[in-house]
CSV table of C-alpha atoms in Angstrom, one decimal:
chain,number,residue,atom,x,y,z
H,215,UNK,CA,-8.6,-15.8,-0.1
H,216,UNK,CA,-8.7,-18.9,2.1
H,217,UNK,CA,-6.8,-17.3,4.9
H,218,UNK,CA,-9.3,-14.4,5.3
H,219,UNK,CA,-12.2,-16.8,5.0
H,220,UNK,CA,-10.7,-18.9,7.8
H,221,UNK,CA,-10.1,-15.8,9.9
H,222,UNK,CA,-13.7,-14.7,9.7
H,223,UNK,CA,-14.8,-18.3,10.7
H,224,UNK,CA,-12.4,-18.6,13.6
H,225,UNK,CA,-13.3,-15.1,14.9
H,226,UNK,CA,-17.0,-15.9,14.7
H,227,UNK,CA,-16.7,-19.2,16.5
H,228,UNK,CA,-14.6,-17.7,19.3
H,229,UNK,CA,-17.1,-14.9,19.8
H,230,UNK,CA,-20.0,-17.3,19.9
H,231,UNK,CA,-18.2,-19.6,22.4
H,232,UNK,CA,-17.3,-16.6,24.6
H,233,UNK,CA,-20.9,-15.5,24.7
H,234,UNK,CA,-22.1,-19.0,25.6
H,235,UNK,CA,-19.7,-18.7,28.5
H,236,UNK,CA,-21.4,-15.5,29.6
H,237,UNK,CA,-18.7,-13.2,28.4
H,238,UNK,CA,-18.5,-10.4,25.8
H,239,UNK,CA,-18.0,-11.6,22.2
H,240,UNK,CA,-14.6,-9.8,22.1
H,241,UNK,CA,-13.4,-11.2,25.5
H,242,UNK,CA,-10.7,-13.3,23.8
H,243,UNK,CA,-7.8,-12.0,21.7
H,244,UNK,CA,-7.1,-14.2,18.7
H,245,UNK,CA,-3.4,-14.7,18.1
H,246,UNK,CA,-2.7,-15.9,14.6
H,247,UNK,CA,0.3,-18.2,15.0
H,248,UNK,CA,2.4,-17.5,11.9
H,249,UNK,CA,5.4,-19.7,12.6
H,250,UNK,CA,6.9,-21.1,9.4
H,251,UNK,CA,4.3,-19.0,7.4
H,252,UNK,CA,5.9,-16.7,4.8
H,253,UNK,CA,5.2,-13.0,4.8
H,254,UNK,CA,3.1,-13.1,1.7
H,255,UNK,CA,0.6,-15.5,3.3
H,256,UNK,CA,0.4,-13.3,6.4
H,257,UNK,CA,-0.4,-10.1,4.4
H,258,UNK,CA,-4.1,-11.0,3.6
H,259,UNK,CA,-4.7,-11.3,7.4
H,260,UNK,CA,-3.0,-8.0,8.1
H,261,UNK,CA,-5.0,-6.4,5.4
H,262,UNK,CA,-8.2,-7.9,6.9
H,263,UNK,CA,-7.4,-6.2,10.3
H,264,UNK,CA,-5.8,-9.1,12.2
H,265,UNK,CA,-3.2,-7.5,14.5
H,266,UNK,CA,-2.0,-10.1,17.0
H,267,UNK,CA,0.5,-12.7,15.8
H,268,UNK,CA,2.4,-15.5,17.5
H,269,UNK,CA,5.9,-16.8,16.7
H,270,UNK,CA,7.7,-19.8,18.2
H,271,UNK,CA,11.3,-18.7,17.4
H,272,UNK,CA,13.1,-15.4,18.0
H,273,UNK,CA,15.3,-15.8,14.9
H,274,UNK,CA,12.4,-16.4,12.6
H,275,UNK,CA,10.5,-13.4,13.9
H,276,UNK,CA,13.5,-11.2,13.6
H,277,UNK,CA,13.8,-12.1,9.9
H,278,UNK,CA,10.2,-11.8,9.0
H,279,UNK,CA,8.5,-9.1,11.1
H,280,UNK,CA,10.5,-5.8,10.9
H,281,UNK,CA,9.4,-5.2,7.3
H,282,UNK,CA,5.8,-6.2,8.0
H,283,UNK,CA,5.7,-4.0,11.1
H,284,UNK,CA,7.0,-1.1,9.1
H,285,UNK,CA,3.8,-1.4,7.0
H,286,UNK,CA,1.5,-2.3,9.9
H,287,UNK,CA,3.0,-0.5,12.9
H,288,UNK,CA,0.1,-1.4,15.2
H,289,UNK,CA,0.9,-5.2,15.0
H,290,UNK,CA,1.3,-6.9,18.4
H,291,UNK,CA,3.8,-9.8,18.5
H,292,UNK,CA,3.5,-12.7,20.9
H,293,UNK,CA,6.3,-15.2,21.6
H,294,UNK,CA,4.4,-18.4,22.1
H,295,UNK,CA,7.3,-20.9,22.0
H,296,UNK,CA,10.0,-21.9,24.5
H,297,UNK,CA,12.6,-19.2,25.1
H,298,UNK,CA,16.2,-19.8,25.7
H,299,UNK,CA,17.7,-17.5,28.3
H,300,UNK,CA,20.4,-16.3,25.9
H,301,UNK,CA,17.7,-15.0,23.6
H,302,UNK,CA,15.9,-13.1,26.3
H,303,UNK,CA,17.3,-9.7,25.2
H,304,UNK,CA,16.3,-10.3,21.6
H,305,UNK,CA,12.8,-11.4,22.7
H,306,UNK,CA,12.3,-8.3,24.9
H,307,UNK,CA,13.4,-6.1,22.0
H,308,UNK,CA,11.0,-7.6,19.5
H,309,UNK,CA,7.9,-9.0,21.3
H,310,UNK,CA,5.0,-7.3,23.0
H,311,UNK,CA,4.1,-10.4,25.0
H,312,UNK,CA,6.0,-13.4,26.1
H,313,UNK,CA,3.8,-16.5,26.9
H,314,UNK,CA,6.5,-19.0,28.0
H,315,UNK,CA,8.1,-17.9,31.3
H,316,UNK,CA,8.9,-21.1,33.0
H,317,UNK,CA,12.1,-21.1,35.1
H,318,UNK,CA,14.3,-19.1,37.3
H,319,UNK,CA,17.1,-18.6,34.8
H,320,UNK,CA,14.7,-17.1,32.3
H,321,UNK,CA,13.1,-14.8,34.9
H,322,UNK,CA,16.5,-13.4,35.7
H,323,UNK,CA,17.5,-13.0,32.0
H,324,UNK,CA,14.2,-11.3,31.2
H,325,UNK,CA,14.5,-9.0,34.2
H,326,UNK,CA,18.0,-7.9,33.1
H,327,UNK,CA,16.9,-7.3,29.5
H,328,UNK,CA,13.9,-5.3,30.6
H,329,UNK,CA,16.0,-3.1,32.9
H,330,UNK,CA,18.6,-2.5,30.2
H,331,UNK,CA,16.2,-1.8,27.4
H,332,UNK,CA,13.5,0.1,29.4
H,333,UNK,CA,10.9,-2.1,27.7
H,334,UNK,CA,8.6,-4.4,29.6
H,335,UNK,CA,6.6,-6.9,27.5
H,336,UNK,CA,3.7,-8.5,29.3
H,337,UNK,CA,4.5,-12.0,30.5
H,338,UNK,CA,2.6,-15.2,31.1
H,339,UNK,CA,3.9,-18.1,33.3
H,340,UNK,CA,3.6,-21.3,31.4
H,341,UNK,CA,2.3,-24.2,33.4
H,342,UNK,CA,3.0,-27.9,32.6
H,343,UNK,CA,-0.7,-28.5,33.1
H,344,UNK,CA,-0.6,-32.2,32.3
H,345,UNK,CA,2.7,-33.0,34.0
H,346,UNK,CA,4.3,-34.2,30.8
H,347,UNK,CA,8.1,-34.8,30.8
H,348,UNK,CA,8.5,-33.6,27.2
H,349,UNK,CA,6.8,-30.2,27.6
H,350,UNK,CA,8.1,-27.0,29.0
H,351,UNK,CA,6.3,-25.2,31.8
H,352,UNK,CA,6.3,-24.9,35.6
H,353,UNK,CA,5.0,-27.8,37.7
H,354,UNK,CA,1.8,-26.8,39.4
H,355,UNK,CA,3.4,-27.3,42.8
H,356,UNK,CA,6.2,-24.8,41.9
H,357,UNK,CA,3.9,-22.1,40.5
H,358,UNK,CA,3.8,-20.0,43.8
H,359,UNK,CA,7.6,-19.9,44.0
H,360,UNK,CA,8.1,-18.9,40.4
H,361,UNK,CA,5.4,-16.2,40.6
H,362,UNK,CA,7.0,-14.8,43.7
H,363,UNK,CA,10.4,-14.8,42.0
H,364,UNK,CA,9.1,-13.2,38.8
H,365,UNK,CA,7.2,-10.5,40.6
H,366,UNK,CA,10.1,-9.7,42.8
H,367,UNK,CA,12.3,-9.4,39.7
H,368,UNK,CA,9.8,-6.8,38.3
H,369,UNK,CA,8.4,-8.9,35.5
H,370,UNK,CA,4.9,-7.8,34.5
H,371,UNK,CA,3.2,-11.1,35.0
H,372,UNK,CA,-0.4,-10.8,33.6
H,373,UNK,CA,-1.6,-14.4,33.4
H,374,UNK,CA,-1.0,-18.1,32.9
H,375,UNK,CA,-0.5,-20.2,29.7
H,376,UNK,CA,-0.8,-23.9,29.2
H,377,UNK,CA,-1.1,-26.6,26.5
H,378,UNK,CA,-3.2,-29.6,27.5
H,379,UNK,CA,-2.0,-33.1,26.7
H,380,UNK,CA,-2.7,-34.2,23.1
H,381,UNK,CA,-5.7,-36.5,22.4
H,382,UNK,CA,-7.4,-35.7,25.7
H,383,UNK,CA,-10.5,-33.7,26.6
H,384,UNK,CA,-9.1,-30.2,27.1
H,385,UNK,CA,-11.9,-28.7,29.2
H,386,UNK,CA,-10.7,-30.0,32.6
H,387,UNK,CA,-7.2,-28.7,32.0
H,388,UNK,CA,-8.5,-25.3,30.9
H,389,UNK,CA,-10.7,-25.2,34.0
H,390,UNK,CA,-7.7,-26.0,36.2
H,391,UNK,CA,-5.7,-23.2,34.6
H,392,UNK,CA,-8.5,-20.8,35.2
H,393,UNK,CA,-8.7,-21.9,38.9
H,394,UNK,CA,-4.9,-21.4,39.3
H,395,UNK,CA,-5.1,-18.0,37.8
H,396,UNK,CA,-7.9,-16.9,40.2
H,397,UNK,CA,-6.0,-18.3,43.2
H,398,UNK,CA,-3.0,-16.1,42.3
H,399,UNK,CA,-4.8,-13.0,41.3
H,400,UNK,CA,-4.2,-13.2,37.6
H,401,UNK,CA,-6.8,-12.2,35.1
H,402,UNK,CA,-5.5,-13.5,31.8
H,403,UNK,CA,-5.4,-17.0,30.3
H,404,UNK,CA,-3.4,-18.0,27.3
H,405,UNK,CA,-5.1,-21.3,26.3
H,406,UNK,CA,-6.7,-22.9,23.3
H,407,UNK,CA,-5.3,-23.8,19.8
H,408,UNK,CA,-6.7,-24.9,16.5
H,409,UNK,CA,-8.2,-28.1,17.8
H,410,UNK,CA,-9.9,-26.7,21.0
H,411,UNK,CA,-10.2,-22.9,20.7
H,412,UNK,CA,-14.0,-22.9,21.1
H,413,UNK,CA,-13.7,-24.9,24.4
H,414,UNK,CA,-11.0,-22.5,25.6
H,415,UNK,CA,-13.2,-19.4,24.7
H,416,UNK,CA,-16.2,-21.0,26.5
H,417,UNK,CA,-14.1,-21.6,29.7
H,418,UNK,CA,-12.5,-18.2,29.9
H,419,UNK,CA,-9.5,-17.8,27.6
H,420,UNK,CA,-8.3,-14.2,27.1
H,421,UNK,CA,-5.7,-15.2,24.5
H,422,UNK,CA,-6.2,-18.0,22.0
H,423,UNK,CA,-3.3,-19.2,19.8
H,424,UNK,CA,-4.5,-20.5,16.4
H,425,UNK,CA,-2.2,-21.5,13.5
H,426,UNK,CA,-3.4,-24.5,11.5
H,427,UNK,CA,-7.0,-23.4,11.4
H,428,UNK,CA,-6.0,-20.2,9.8
H,429,UNK,CA,-3.0,-21.1,7.6
H,430,UNK,CA,-3.5,-24.8,7.1
H,431,UNK,CA,-1.0,-27.6,7.9
H,432,UNK,CA,2.6,-26.5,8.4
H,433,UNK,CA,4.6,-26.6,5.2
């Protein structure tokens, strides 16, 4: 099937790029971004052993993943889209990792939900790495304060996430994200998508979010 062929290709390219960067071939986790993709098109990847999946919207994931997870209980779900504070409890209940922590109100909502549920998904702080008005994410200057706040609230912050500006060379932005992570004692980097995942793997990504290169253009 085309999805499984694409999966093998993307995995091989990520592994090769990681090795070129002096890291193990399996240093980066591939997250198959399955937003808008129906369950029947995800199944071939599940059957091929792919276990990490990304969704942008809580509601879509709630509708799609419980049945798939019943069949594949070792699946790990990642929320890779913006999260509204009023959906924090639902996100904590459903996802294993949240990649888009980016403001005080969300930190507080997630902390309350984790305390209530006794479940603590890993969290990435999203950086607005290109200082773009239309994008979510913490301004670089505000990162120390947000990290302090998140850590004080008990959120398990494991790394940083960013999306470079479109139609630009991504490498400098990935390098900047890696530098920020080092400065703040964080080991994980959620960066790289369908158009730049090899560059991300080369520079140090630990989590790479790929949708179009696996499933084709959004339908």
